[in-house]
Amino acid sequence: MSKVKTNSYVLFYYNSSKKWLQKISKNETLHTHIGMIKHSDAIGKEFGSRIITNKNKYVYVLEPTTFDFISKIQHGTQIVYPKDLGYIVARAGIQSGQKIVEIGTGSASLTTFIASIVKPKGHVYTFDVNPDFMKIAEKNIKKVGMEKHITMKKMDLKTAKKIPIKDVDIVIVDLGDPWTVVSQARKMLKGSGTIVSICPTMNQLEKLASSLVQNEFTDIECTENILRTIDAREGKTRHSFQGIGHTTYLCFARKAFFDRKTATRKKKSIAKA
Amino acid sequence: MSKVKTNSYVLFYYNSSKKWLQKISKNETLHTHIGMIKHSDAIGKEFGSRIITNKNKYVYVLEPTTFDFISKIQHGTQIVYPKDLGYIVARAGIQSGQKIVEIGTGSASLTTFIASIVKPKGHVYTFDVNPDFMKIAEKNIKKVGMEKHITMKKMDLKTAKKIPIKDVDIVIVDLGDPWTVVSQARKMLKGSGTIVSICPTMNQLEKLASSLVQNEFTDIECTENILRTIDAREGKTRHSFQGIGHTTYLCFARKAFFDRKTATRKKKSIAKA
Amino acid sequence: MSKVKTNSYVLFYYNSSKKWLQKISKNETLHTHIGMIKHSDAIGKEFGSRIITNKNKYVYVLEPTTFDFISKIQHGTQIVYPKDLGYIVARAGIQSGQKIVEIGTGSASLTTFIASIVKPKGHVYTFDVNPDFMKIAEKNIKKVGMEKHITMKKMDLKTAKKIPIKDVDIVIVDLGDPWTVVSQARKMLKGSGTIVSICPTMNQLEKLASSLVQNEFTDIECTENILRTIDAREGKTRHSFQGIGHTTYLCFARKAFFDRKTATRKKKSIAKA
Amino acid sequence: MSKVKTNSYVLFYYNSSKKWLQKISKNETLHTHIGMIKHSDAIGKEFGSRIITNKNKYVYVLEPTTFDFISKIQHGTQIVYPKDLGYIVARAGIQSGQKIVEIGTGSASLTTFIASIVKPKGHVYTFDVNPDFMKIAEKNIKKVGMEKHITMKKMDLKTAKKIPIKDVDIVIVDLGDPWTVVSQARKMLKGSGTIVSICPTMNQLEKLASSLVQNEFTDIECTENILRTIDAREGKTRHSFQGIGHTTYLCFARKAFFDRKTATRKKKSIAKA
């Protein structure tokens, strides 16, 4: 039975739009619209217990998941949403033990989520050029406790002459101009490894897809994920009135070899004929 | 550099609808509409290489990911699709190292996918009652190489008097009547642990949501994921004409404690007042 | 060339979320966040012209369409949204000249829209039981200038012993319990005429569909329409961040005759055999 | 009570994917997978009646609506689907009595649908350059009985020096390069009149939107409509497994006057200051 202690992270949960991620500190009090929440009220409670605010509202003391950390992450840039993170994992087949490269760390929401999956034997190498974002990213990575599984480096991969790592399972690109790093991503990837790109606009998808073909990638798939919530209540079940808008499109492709050298002898003999 | 050997699994990839998962065997030949593919042509090639059929069509020899295994799994029952698997991982915050229970193994597509994430220190315990499905499941688990990380057992949890495992991070229910195991799932879950349910119909969502409230679950969320593919081609980018239909709805909730004993003293004093 | 006059309705359009429907009155001034709009500035202008507020913002003087009237209608109840109105017209094949019955007038947004299509020779007969809604409805019908093409009556069709009208092309039901009027709707409809129902919940769809089968309707179709807006801008085209949530589901069916009398002789001989 | 006669159009309806539009002819027999349907069995029956095939299957004899005609239209080109037709009507506020121009007749599915709404006092003027399509279009227009309300002309509006008609309420463009006719459409439209364009690709939307701004259009809205069908059955209601893919995006805008002459005096005095 896991109990809340000083320095534990907790999610104080009132409802799906009112919830607060906090690091427990003996003398801290959280001020909210539903009243004051004393951190000390949570200490010693089992996760899942409810406490009460000074305005008589119940609040659940939940153990934060990676979903909660990502939803509540401090971000200077656009984050990648859970619905998109999930599909990246499923479509690229990300699994424990893999070596992953991320180009464009941003606020590290994707970085920490992927690290939580590939750990303890896998690793995420993440690159950015903006020191301000990198400071935020570093803080977020520590918060989720993933620092052992992530290596962050300031490096512009568009212009880097030496690629920093090889034989990578998956390269994830989160840049405004993803096509500029496709050839570098290719060098880092193992044979038939997957490139994934976060593309908020259709124009990015279009340019990227062209670049992927030119750089000998195959199995190119562009998708978008629409997440809809449903209010399931007896006798009046329906989709939620609140809509969820566009976040990003995604693009997936696998490194192939189009050239002759890697093709079979048969091919050569056909070419001769 | 990883090369194809005898007994390697490969995905022979022609296009997104014509692809074949095969275990390489020296003398095997695969007969397809685009010609014969000799397994021996792939042996010794780097993954990502292309070979050629006797009808002069190029086929890429890809290293299968969990996505490929799931897409090509033998199934006697409805499988859980990658788009839904991904959101389960992201919303429940599934990560490496966790202890997961699955009620309703089916063809083990979900089982193997989750195992590939929680391994090597985590584990999936999966329960079913249908020996026919369990045979198929066993085969599929071995194919993906996840047998060390999965324990499958024939057991009807609806009626089981002793729960087989405790302190579980996440319980995933894939039954036609998920509400029948909510109280058992609760017993297995750690405090604030997450229950996830695969619900193909709205009626299942409705009944399940009621049962979750009665069983002291909070943060109940019902969703559906719509995946759309986009044809990104220069000057004519648009969504695909081929539509993707309904697969399943999903329901998430977290184990809480509604009763007085676990609430704060403040609550008691208020109750007295 | 059509110009704005006193008593003309105009739509003062600043952008898609800031627009005002007004009846022009010489001395009127509209106070908005983007400044004061003097009605007199619009008088004599051609529709489509722009005028300027005292805060130097341009506002277009547009001739309101039925879309604008519906979007800006005063409503005591939930209105039917344009995306749903449109599909009702297309799926039921509503056209000029038809005789339409509406059960549940509400704020008359649907009523006026349908009337604008069936006029001048067609007619909409609409029934409600709530005098408060009916007052609002009457005002809205006059505003759009459809009073000649609509007959509104206070009548509870669930209990009405005499049906008020026959040989109707289409009956549209906008009630919380649409199944209660299916048999009455049937009596009003011509052979193979269409019933349409606005059903915000899945439970309503389910109950209604059962009732339609029992009441000898065929070609039953339940749908929902998701409208997504796209920001089309050079080099950065994408779906809008703002999502559009659930409004309602729709149900369509056609009056058939399941009984023997109307079937062919062949059928009878088969029955005998 | 309306009965089936020789030369009546009927829809023989078995289920939503098996239905046949036929013109009744005494001695005709329709051969289908569910058996032979004798036209003569339908003659004299009330619409909505059921007849029986020689394989003992029931078929309903329905009176075709514009929806049925459009769904079953003979088409050499891509048709506009009902879900999109409906939103065009609702968003542009198309109503009985209007003067409509269509550029790009295609197979006339949109033409006949719009004509069925604007008749009897309104009119649709439609232009195409392809004589083969125009022959098909002519046939379809006659089938639906809309020839009195439609004027079709062979004319290339991109290059036409004289515009054929003025003071039009709505111009609908169904061309691969809609931006080429925007300035011509503008000349035909009345002040604040609406242009609508059928754009299957994102690139078309993007180019068109730019052109609309340059040509002084306002209230530009780009949308897509996703239609989902729901299987509403007691205890197992859910979305249909069969998905519905992409058809087209739509673009709407209204003719405005950006130039100084039409703006107010106030604007001039501000400009001076």
Tab-separated table of C-alpha atoms in Angstrom, chain B residues 100 102 105 111 123-127 141 146-153:
chain	number	residue	atom	x	y	z
B	100	ILE	CA	-0.731	-5.005	-15.521
B	102	GLU	CA	-5.816	-8.036	-18.505
B	105	THR	CA	-7.036	-12.282	-23.413
B	111	THR	CA	-1.427	-8.438	-24.268
B	123	HIS	CA	4.652	-8.065	-16.212
B	124	VAL	CA	1.273	-8.724	-17.755
B	125	TYR	CA	-1.126	-11.188	-16.091
B	126	THR	CA	-3.886	-12.138	-18.493
B	127	PHE	CA	-7.034	-14.192	-17.870
B	141	ILE	CA	2.617	-14.358	-27.693
B	146	MET	CA	6.851	-11.950	-25.176
B	147	GLU	CA	6.349	-15.231	-23.281
B	148	LYS	CA	8.726	-14.242	-20.474
B	149	HIS	CA	6.727	-11.094	-19.728
B	150	ILE	CA	3.238	-12.552	-19.833
B	151	THR	CA	1.459	-15.019	-17.540
B	152	MET	CA	-1.721	-16.393	-19.052
B	153	LYS	CA	-4.231	-18.270	-16.934
